[in-house]
mmCIF file of C-alpha atoms and ligand atoms in Angstrom:
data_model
loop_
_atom_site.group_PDB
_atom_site.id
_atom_site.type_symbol
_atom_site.label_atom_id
_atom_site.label_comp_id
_atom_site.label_asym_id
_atom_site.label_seq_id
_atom_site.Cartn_x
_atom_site.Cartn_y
_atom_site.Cartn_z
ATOM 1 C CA UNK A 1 29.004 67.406 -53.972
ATOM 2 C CA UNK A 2 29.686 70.132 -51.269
ATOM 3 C CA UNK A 3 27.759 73.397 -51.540
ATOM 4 C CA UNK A 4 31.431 75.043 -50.549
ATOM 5 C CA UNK A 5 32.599 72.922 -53.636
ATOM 6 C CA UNK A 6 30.092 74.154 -55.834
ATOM 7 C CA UNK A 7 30.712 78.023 -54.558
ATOM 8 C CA UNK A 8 34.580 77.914 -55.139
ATOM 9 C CA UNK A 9 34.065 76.020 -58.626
ATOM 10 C CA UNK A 10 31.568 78.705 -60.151
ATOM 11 C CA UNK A 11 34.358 81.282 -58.881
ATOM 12 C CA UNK A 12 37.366 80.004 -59.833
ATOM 13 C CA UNK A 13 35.582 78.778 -63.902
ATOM 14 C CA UNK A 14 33.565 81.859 -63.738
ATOM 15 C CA UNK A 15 30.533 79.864 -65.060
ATOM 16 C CA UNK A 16 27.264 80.061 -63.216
ATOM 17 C CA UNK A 17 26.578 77.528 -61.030
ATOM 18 C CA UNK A 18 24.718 74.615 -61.707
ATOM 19 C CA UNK A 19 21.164 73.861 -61.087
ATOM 20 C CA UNK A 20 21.771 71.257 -58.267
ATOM 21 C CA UNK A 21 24.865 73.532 -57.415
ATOM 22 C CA UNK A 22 22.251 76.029 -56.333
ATOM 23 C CA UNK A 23 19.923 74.578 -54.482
ATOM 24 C CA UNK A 24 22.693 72.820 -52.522
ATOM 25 C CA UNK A 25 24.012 76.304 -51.867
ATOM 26 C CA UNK A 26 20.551 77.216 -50.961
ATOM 27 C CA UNK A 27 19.793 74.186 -48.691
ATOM 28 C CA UNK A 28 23.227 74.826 -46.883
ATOM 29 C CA UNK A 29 23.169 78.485 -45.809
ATOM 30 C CA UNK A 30 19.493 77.831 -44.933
ATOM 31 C CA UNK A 31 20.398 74.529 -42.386
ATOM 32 C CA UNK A 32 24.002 76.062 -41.256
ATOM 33 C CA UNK A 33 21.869 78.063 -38.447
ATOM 34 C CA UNK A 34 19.870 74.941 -36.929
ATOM 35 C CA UNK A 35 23.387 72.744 -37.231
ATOM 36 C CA UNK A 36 24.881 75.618 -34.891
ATOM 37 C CA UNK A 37 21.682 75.541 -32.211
ATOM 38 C CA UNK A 38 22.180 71.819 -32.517
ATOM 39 C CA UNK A 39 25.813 71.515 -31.569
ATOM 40 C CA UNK A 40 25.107 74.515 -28.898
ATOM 41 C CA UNK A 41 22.683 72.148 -27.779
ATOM 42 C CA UNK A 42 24.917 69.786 -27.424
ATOM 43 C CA UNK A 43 27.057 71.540 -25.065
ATOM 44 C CA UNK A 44 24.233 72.696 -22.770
ATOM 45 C CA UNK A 45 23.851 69.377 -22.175
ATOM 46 C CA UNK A 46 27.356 68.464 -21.451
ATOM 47 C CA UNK A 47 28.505 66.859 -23.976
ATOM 48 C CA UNK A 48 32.095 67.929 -24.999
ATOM 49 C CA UNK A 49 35.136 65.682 -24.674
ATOM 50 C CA UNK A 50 35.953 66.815 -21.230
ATOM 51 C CA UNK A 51 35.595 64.614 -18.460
ATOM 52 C CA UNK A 52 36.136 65.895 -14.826
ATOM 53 C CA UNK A 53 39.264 68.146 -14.845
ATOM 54 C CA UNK A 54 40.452 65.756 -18.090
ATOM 55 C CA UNK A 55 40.439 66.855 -21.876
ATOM 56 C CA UNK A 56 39.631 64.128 -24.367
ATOM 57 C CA UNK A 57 40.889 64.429 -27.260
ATOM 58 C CA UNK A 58 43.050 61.911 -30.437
ATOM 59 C CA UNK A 59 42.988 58.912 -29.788
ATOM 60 C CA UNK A 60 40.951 59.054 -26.995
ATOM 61 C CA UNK A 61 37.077 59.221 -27.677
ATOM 62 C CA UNK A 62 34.601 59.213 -25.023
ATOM 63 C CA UNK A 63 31.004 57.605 -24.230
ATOM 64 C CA UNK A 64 29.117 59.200 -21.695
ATOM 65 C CA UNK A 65 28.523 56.904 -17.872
ATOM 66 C CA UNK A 66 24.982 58.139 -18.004
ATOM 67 C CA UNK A 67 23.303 59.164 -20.637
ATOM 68 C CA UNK A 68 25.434 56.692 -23.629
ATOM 69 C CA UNK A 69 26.102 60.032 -25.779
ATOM 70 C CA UNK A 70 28.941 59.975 -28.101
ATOM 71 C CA UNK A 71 31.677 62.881 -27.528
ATOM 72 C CA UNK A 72 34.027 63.129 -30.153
ATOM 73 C CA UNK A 73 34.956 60.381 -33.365
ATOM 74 C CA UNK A 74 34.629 57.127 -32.891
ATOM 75 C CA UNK A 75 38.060 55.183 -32.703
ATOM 76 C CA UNK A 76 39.939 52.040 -31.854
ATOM 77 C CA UNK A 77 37.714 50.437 -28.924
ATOM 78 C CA UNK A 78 41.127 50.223 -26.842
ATOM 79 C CA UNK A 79 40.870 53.863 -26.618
ATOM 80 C CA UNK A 80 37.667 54.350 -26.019
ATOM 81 C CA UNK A 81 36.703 56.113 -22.494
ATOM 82 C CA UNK A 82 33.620 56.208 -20.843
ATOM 83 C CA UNK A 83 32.735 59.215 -18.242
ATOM 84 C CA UNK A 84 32.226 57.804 -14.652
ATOM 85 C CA UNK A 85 29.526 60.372 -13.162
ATOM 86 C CA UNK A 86 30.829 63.724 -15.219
ATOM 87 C CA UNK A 87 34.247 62.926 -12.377
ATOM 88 C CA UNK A 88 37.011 60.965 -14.250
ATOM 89 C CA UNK A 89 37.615 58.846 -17.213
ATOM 90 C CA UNK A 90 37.599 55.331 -17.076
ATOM 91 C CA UNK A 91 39.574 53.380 -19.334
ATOM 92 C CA UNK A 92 38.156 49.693 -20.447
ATOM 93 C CA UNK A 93 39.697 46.609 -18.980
ATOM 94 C CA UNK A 94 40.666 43.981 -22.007
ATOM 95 C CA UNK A 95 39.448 41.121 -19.481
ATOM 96 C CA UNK A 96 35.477 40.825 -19.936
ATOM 97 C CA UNK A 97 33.618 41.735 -16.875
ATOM 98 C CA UNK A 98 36.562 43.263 -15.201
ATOM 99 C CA UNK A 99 36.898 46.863 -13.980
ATOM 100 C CA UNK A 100 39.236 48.750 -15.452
ATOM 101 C CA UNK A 101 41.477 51.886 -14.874
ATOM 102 C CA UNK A 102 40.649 55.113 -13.454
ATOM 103 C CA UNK A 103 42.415 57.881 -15.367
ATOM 104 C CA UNK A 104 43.873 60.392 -13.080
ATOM 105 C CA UNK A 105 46.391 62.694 -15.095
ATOM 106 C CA UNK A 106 47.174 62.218 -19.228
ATOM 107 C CA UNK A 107 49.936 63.769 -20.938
ATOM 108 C CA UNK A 108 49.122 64.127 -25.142
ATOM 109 C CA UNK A 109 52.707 64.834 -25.489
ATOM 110 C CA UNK A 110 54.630 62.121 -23.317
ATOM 111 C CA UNK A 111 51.830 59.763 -24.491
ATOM 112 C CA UNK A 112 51.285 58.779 -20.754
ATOM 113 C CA UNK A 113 48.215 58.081 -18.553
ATOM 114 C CA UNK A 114 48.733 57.888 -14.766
ATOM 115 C CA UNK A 115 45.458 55.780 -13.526
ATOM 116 C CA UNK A 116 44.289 53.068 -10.559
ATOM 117 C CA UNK A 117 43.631 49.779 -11.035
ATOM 118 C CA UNK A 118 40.066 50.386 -9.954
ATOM 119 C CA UNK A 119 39.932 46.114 -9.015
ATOM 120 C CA UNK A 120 43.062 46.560 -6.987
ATOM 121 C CA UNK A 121 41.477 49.810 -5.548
ATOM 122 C CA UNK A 122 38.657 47.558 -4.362
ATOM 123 C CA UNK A 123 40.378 45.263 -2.502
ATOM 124 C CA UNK A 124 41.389 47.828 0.067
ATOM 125 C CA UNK A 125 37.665 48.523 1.120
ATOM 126 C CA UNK A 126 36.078 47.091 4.147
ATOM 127 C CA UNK A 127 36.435 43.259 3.728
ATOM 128 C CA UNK A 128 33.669 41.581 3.758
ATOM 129 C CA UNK A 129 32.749 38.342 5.957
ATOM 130 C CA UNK A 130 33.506 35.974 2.792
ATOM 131 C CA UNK A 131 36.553 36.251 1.360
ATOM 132 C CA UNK A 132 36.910 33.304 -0.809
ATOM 133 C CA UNK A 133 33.910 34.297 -2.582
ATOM 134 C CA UNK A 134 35.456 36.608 -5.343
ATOM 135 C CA UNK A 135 36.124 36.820 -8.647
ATOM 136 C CA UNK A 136 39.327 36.223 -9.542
ATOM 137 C CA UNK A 137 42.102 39.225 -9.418
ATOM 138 C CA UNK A 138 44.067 40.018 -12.368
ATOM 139 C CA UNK A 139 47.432 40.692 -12.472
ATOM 140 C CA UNK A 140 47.812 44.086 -14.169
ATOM 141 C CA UNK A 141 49.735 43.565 -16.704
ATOM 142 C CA UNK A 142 46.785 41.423 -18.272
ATOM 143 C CA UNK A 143 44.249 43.537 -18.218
ATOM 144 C CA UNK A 144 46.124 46.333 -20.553
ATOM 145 C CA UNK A 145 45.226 46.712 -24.213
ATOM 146 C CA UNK A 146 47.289 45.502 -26.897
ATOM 147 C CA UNK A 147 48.375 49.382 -27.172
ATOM 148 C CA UNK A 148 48.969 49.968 -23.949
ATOM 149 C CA UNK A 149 52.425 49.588 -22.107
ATOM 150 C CA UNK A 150 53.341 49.805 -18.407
ATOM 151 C CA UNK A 151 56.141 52.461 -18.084
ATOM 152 C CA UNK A 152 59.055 51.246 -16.785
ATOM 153 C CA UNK A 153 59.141 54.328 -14.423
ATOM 154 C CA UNK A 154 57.170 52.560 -11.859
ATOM 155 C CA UNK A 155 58.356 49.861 -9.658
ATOM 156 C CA UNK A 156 56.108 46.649 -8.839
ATOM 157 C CA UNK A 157 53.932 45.830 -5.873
ATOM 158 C CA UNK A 158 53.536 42.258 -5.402
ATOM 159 C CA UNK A 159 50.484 40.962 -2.884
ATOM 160 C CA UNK A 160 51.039 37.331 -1.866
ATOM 161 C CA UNK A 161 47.877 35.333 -0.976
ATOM 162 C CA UNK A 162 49.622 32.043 0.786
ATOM 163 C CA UNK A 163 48.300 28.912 2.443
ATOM 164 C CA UNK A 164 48.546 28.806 6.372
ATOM 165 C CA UNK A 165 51.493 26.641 6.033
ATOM 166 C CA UNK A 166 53.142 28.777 3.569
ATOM 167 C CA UNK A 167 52.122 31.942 5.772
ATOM 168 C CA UNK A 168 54.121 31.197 8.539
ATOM 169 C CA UNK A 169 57.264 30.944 6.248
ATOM 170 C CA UNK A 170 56.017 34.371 4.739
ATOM 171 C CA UNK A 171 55.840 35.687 8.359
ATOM 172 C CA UNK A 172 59.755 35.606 8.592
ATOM 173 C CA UNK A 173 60.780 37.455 5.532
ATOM 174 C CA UNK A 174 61.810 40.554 6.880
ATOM 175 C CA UNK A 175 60.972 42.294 3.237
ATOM 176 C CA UNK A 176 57.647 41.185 3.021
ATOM 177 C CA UNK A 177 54.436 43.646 5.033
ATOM 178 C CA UNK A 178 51.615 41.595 6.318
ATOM 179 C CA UNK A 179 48.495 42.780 5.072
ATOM 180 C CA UNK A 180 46.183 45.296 6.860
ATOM 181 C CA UNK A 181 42.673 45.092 5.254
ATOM 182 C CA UNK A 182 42.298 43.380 2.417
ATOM 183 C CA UNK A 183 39.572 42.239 0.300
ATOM 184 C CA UNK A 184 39.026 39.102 -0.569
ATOM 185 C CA UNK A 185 41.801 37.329 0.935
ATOM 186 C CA UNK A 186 42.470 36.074 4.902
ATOM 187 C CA UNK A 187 44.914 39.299 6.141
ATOM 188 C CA UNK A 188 46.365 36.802 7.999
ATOM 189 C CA UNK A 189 47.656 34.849 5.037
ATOM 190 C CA UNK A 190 48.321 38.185 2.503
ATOM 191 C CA UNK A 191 51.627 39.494 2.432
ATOM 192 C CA UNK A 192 53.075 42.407 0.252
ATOM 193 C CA UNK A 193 56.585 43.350 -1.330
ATOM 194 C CA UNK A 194 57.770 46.467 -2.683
ATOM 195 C CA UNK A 195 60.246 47.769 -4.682
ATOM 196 C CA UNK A 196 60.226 44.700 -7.385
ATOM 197 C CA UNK A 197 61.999 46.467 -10.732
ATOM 198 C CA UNK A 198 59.392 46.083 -13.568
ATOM 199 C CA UNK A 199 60.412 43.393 -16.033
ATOM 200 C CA UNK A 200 59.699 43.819 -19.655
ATOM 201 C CA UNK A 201 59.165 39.851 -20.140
ATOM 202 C CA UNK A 202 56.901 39.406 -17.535
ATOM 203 C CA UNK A 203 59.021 37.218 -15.165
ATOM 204 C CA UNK A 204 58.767 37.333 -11.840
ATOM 205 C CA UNK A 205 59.910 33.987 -11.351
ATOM 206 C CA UNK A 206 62.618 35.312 -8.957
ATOM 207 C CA UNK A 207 60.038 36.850 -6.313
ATOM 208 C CA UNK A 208 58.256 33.370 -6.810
ATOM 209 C CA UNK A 209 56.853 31.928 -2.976
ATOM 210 C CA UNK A 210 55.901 28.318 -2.307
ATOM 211 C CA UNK A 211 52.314 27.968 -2.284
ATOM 212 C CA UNK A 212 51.746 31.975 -2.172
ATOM 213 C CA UNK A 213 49.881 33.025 -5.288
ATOM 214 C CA UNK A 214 51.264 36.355 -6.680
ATOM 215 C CA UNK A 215 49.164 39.522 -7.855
ATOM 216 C CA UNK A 216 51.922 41.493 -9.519
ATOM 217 C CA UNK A 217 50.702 45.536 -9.695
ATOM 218 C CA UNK A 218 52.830 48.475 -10.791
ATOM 219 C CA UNK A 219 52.889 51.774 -8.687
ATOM 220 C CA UNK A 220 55.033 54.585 -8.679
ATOM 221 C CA UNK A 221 57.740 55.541 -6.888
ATOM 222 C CA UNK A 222 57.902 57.788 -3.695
ATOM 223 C CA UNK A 223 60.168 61.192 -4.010
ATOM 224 C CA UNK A 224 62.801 58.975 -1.859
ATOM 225 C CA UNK A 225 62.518 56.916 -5.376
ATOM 226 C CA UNK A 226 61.639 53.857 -3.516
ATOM 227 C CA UNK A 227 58.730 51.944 -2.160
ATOM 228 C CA UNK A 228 57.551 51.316 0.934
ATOM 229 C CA UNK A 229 55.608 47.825 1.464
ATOM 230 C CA UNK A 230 54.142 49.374 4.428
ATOM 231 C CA UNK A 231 52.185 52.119 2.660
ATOM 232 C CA UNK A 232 51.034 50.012 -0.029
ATOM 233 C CA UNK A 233 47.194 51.702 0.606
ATOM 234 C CA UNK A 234 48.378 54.693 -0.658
ATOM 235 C CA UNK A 235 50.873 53.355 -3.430
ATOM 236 C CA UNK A 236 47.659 52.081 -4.736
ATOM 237 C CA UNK A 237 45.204 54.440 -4.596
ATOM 238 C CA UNK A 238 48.117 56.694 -6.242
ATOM 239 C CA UNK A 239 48.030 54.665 -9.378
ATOM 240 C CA UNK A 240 51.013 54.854 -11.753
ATOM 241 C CA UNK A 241 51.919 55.531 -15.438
ATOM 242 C CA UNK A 242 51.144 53.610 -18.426
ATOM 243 C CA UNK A 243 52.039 54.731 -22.265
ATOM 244 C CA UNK A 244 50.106 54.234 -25.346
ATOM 245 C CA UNK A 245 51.685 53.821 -28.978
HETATM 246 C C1 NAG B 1 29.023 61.679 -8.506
HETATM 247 O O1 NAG B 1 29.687 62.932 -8.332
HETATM 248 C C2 NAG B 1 29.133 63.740 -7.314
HETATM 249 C C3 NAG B 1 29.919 65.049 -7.244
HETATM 250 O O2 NAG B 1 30.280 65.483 -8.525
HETATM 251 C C4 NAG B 1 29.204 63.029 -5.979
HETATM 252 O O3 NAG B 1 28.566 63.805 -4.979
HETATM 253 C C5 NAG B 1 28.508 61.673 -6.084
HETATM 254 O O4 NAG B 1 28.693 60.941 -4.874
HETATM 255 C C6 NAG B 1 29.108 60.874 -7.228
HETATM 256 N N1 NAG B 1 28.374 59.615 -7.390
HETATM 257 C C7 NAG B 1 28.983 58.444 -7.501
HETATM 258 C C8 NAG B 1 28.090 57.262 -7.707
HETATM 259 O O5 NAG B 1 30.190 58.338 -7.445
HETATM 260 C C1 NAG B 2 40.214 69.029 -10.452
HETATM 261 O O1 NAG B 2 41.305 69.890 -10.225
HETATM 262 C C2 NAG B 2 41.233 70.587 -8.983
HETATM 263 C C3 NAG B 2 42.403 71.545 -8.923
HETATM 264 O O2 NAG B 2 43.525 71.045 -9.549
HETATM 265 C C4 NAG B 2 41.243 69.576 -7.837
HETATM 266 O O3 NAG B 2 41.141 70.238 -6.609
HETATM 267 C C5 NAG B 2 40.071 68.603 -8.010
HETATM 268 O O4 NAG B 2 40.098 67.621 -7.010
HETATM 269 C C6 NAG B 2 40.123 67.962 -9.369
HETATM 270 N N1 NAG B 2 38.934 67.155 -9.556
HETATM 271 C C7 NAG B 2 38.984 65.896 -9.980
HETATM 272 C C8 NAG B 2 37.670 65.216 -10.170
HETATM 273 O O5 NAG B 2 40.038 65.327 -10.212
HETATM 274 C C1 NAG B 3 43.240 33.522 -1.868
HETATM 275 O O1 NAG B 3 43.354 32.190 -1.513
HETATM 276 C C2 NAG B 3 42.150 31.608 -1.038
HETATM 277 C C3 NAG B 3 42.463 30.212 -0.569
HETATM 278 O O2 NAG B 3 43.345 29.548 -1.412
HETATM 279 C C4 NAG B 3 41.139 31.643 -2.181
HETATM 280 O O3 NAG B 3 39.924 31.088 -1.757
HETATM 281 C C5 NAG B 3 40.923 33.090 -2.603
HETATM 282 O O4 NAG B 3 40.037 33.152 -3.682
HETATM 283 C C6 NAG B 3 42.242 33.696 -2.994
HETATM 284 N N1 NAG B 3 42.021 35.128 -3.283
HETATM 285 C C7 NAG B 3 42.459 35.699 -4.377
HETATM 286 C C8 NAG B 3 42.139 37.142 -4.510
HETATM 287 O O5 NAG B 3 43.085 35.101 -5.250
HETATM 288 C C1 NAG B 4 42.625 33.098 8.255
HETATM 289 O O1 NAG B 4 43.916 32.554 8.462
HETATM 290 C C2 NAG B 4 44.185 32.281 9.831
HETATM 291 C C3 NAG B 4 45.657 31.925 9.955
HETATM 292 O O2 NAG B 4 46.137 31.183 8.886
HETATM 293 C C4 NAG B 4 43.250 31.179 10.316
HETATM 294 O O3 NAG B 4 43.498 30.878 11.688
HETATM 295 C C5 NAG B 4 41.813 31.676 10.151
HETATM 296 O O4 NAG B 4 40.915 30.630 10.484
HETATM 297 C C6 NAG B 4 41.563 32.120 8.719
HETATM 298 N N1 NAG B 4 40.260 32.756 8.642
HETATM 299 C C7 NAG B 4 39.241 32.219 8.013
HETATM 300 C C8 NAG B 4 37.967 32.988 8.064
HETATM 301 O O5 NAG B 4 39.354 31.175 7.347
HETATM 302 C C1 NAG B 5 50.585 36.942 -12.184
HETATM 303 O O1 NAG B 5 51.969 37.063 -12.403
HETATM 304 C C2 NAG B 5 52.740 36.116 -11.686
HETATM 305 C C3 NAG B 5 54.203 36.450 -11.889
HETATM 306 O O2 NAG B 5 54.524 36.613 -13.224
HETATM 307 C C4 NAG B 5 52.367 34.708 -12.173
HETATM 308 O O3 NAG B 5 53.114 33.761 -11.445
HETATM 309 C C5 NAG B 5 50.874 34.495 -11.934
HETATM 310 O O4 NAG B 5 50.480 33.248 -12.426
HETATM 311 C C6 NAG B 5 50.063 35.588 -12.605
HETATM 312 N N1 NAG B 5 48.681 35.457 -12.205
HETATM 313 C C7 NAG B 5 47.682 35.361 -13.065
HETATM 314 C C8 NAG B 5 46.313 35.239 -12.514
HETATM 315 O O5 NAG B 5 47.881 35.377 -14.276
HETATM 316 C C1 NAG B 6 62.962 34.119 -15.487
HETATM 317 O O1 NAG B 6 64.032 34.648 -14.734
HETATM 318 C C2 NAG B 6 64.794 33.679 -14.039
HETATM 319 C C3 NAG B 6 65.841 34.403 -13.232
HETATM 320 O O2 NAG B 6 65.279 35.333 -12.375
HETATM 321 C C4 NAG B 6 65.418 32.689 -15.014
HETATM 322 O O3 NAG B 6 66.105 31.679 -14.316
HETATM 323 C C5 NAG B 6 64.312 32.066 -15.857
HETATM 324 O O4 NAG B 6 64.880 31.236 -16.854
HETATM 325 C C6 NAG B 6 63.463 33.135 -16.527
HETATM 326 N N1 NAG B 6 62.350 32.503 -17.213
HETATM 327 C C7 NAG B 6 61.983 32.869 -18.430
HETATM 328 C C8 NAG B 6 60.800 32.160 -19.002
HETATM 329 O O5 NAG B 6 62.547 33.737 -19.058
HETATM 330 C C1 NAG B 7 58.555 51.779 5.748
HETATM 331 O O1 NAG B 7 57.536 52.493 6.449
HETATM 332 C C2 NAG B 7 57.417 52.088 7.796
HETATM 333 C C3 NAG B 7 56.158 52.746 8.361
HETATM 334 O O2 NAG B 7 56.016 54.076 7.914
HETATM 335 C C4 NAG B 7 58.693 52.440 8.540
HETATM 336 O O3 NAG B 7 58.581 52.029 9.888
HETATM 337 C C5 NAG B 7 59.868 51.733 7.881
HETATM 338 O O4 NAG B 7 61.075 52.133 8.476
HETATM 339 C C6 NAG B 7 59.921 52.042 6.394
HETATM 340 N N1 NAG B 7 60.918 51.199 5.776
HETATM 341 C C7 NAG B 7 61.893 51.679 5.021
HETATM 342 C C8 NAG B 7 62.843 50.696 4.435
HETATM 343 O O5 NAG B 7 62.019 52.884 4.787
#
C-alpha cells in the first residue's frame, strides 16, 4: 500500500483512514525530506545520467568508470554504458575482452550513435617493436550487439594485412594506400581501401585478396561524399553511425 494511495482513498470514500493507512502517511511525510538530501546527494557526487557533453537517458543506462555507481534503471545489458573518466560513454563490445565503442554524438530521435571503434583506434598509436604479438582484431561488424545495426550511411574501410608475397601484388593496385603506422601489423605488408559500399549480408567476397586477411570497418563519408584511403587516420578516429532498434 502507498501512503499517496491511502490519502486519495480516505478522500475520495470519505472514511477515515485506516490504522496502517496512518502511520504509512506518517512514516512517508516524515522520510520524504532525507529521500530528497539523499538524491541531492547523489548529484553532488556526480551521479546523473550525463556523461561528458552526452545525456543518458531510455534505453541507455549508465555505470560509472570509477566509482561502479548506478545512474539511471537498469536495462538490457546491450545498452548498458559505462562512463570513461566523467569524458565520454563507452558502449560494451559483444566479443569478451574486447574494447568497445566510444560514443561521440547520439541522436534519441534518429535512434543513431556516431562512435570509434576504440580497438581500431588503437592500432593507429605508436607501433610497438612486436607486431605479431596481438590479440586478434575484430571486424566491426562482429563486435555489435544483437540490437545494434551499422547504418548504411557510411561507406567501408577495409585494412589488408598480406604475406610478403601477396604484398608485392598489393603494391600495384592503384586503389589500395599502403599503410603509414599501424599497430600490430608489418606497414610494409598493410594495405587499405576506401570507399567499399556497406553490404547488408556481410559479403565482401568481391574485395577478397589472395593471402591478405581483411579487417572490414565502417566510417563515414567526407562532405565530397567519398573516401579517401589516404586519410584513413582520420576516417577512423572520426568514427561513424550505428542505429539501435
Ligand atoms: C581524464 O580526464 C581528464 C580531463 O577531464 C584528463 O586530464 C585525463 O588525462 C583523463 N584521464 C584519462 C585516463 O583519460
Ligand atoms: C563538449 O562540447 C564542447 C562544445 O561543443 C567541446 O568543445 C568539447 O570538446 C566537448 N567535450 C567532449 C568531452 O566531447
Ligand atoms: C598480420 O599478419 C601477421 C602474419 O601473418 C600476424 O602475425 C599478425 O597477427 C596479423 N595481424 C593482425 C592484426 O591480424
Ligand atoms: C616487414 O615486411 C617487410 C617486407 O615484406 C620485411 O622485409 C620485414 O622483414 C618485415 N618486418 C619484420 C619485423 O618482420
Ligand atoms: C572479416 O570480414 C571479411 C569479409 O567479410 C572476412 O573475410 C573475414 O574472415 C572477417 N574476419 C574475421 C576475423 O571474422
Ligand atoms: C557474395 O557476393 C559475390 C559477388 O560479389 C557472389 O558471387 C557470392 O555468391 C556471394 N556470396 C554469398 C554467400 O552470398
Ligand atoms: C586522396 O588524398 C591524397 C592525399 O591527400 C591525394 O593526393 C589524392 O589525390 C586523393 N585521391 C582522390 C581520389 O581524391
Amino acid at each position: 500500500m502507498h501512503p499517496l494511495w491511502c490519502a486519495l482513498q480516505s478522500l475520495k470514500s470519505s472514511t477515515p483512514m485506516s490504522p496502517s493507512c496512518w502511520f504509512l502517511a506518517f512514516a512517508w511525510v516524515w522520510w520524504l525530506p532525507l529521500v530528497l538530501v539523499a538524491a541531492e546527494e547523489q548529484q553532488a557526487e556526480g551521479c546523473s545520467a550525463k556523461c561528458g557533453n552526452l545525456t543518458i537517458s531510455h534505453p541507455f543506462w549508465l555505470t560509472d568508470w570509477d566509482t561502479g555507481r548506478l545512474c539511471g534503471s537498469p536495462g538490457p545489458p546491450e545498452f548498458e554504458l559505462t562512463c570513461y573518466n566523467s569524458t565520454y560513454p563507452l558502449l560494451p563490445s559483444s566479443v569478451p575482452n574486447n574494447a568497445g565503442f566510444a560514443i561521440m554524438d547520439v541522436s534519441y530521435k534518429e535512434r543513431g550513435l556516431r562512435v570509434v571503434d576504440l580497438r581500431k583506434l588503437q592500432l593507429l598509436h605508436d607501433p610497438p617493436s612486436i607486431f605479431n604479438d596481438c590479440l586478434p582484431i575484430w571486424n566491426t561488424s562482429a563486435k555489435l550487439g544483437r540490437q545494434f545495426k551499422i547504418s548504411p550511411v557510411n561507406l567501408e574501410l577495409i585494412l589488408y594485412n598480406c604475406t610478403e608475397k601477396a604484398a608485392a601484388a598489393a603494391r600495384r593496385e592503384k586503389e589500395l594506400v599502403q599503410a603509414k603506422t599501424m599497430r600490430c601489423m608489418n606497414t610494409s605488408n598493410t594495405f587499405v581501401r576506401a570507399g567499399v559500399p556497406y553490404d547488408r549480408t556481410g559479403n565482401y567476397s568481391g574485395y577478397a585478396l589472395e593471402d591478405c586477411d581483411p579487417i572490414v570497418l565502417p566510417v563515414l563519408r567526407l562532405p565530397s561524399g567519398k573516401t579517401n584511403a589516404s586519410h584513413y587516420e582520420r576516417l577512423i578516429q572520426s568514427g561513424f553511425l550505428l542505429k539501435w532498434e
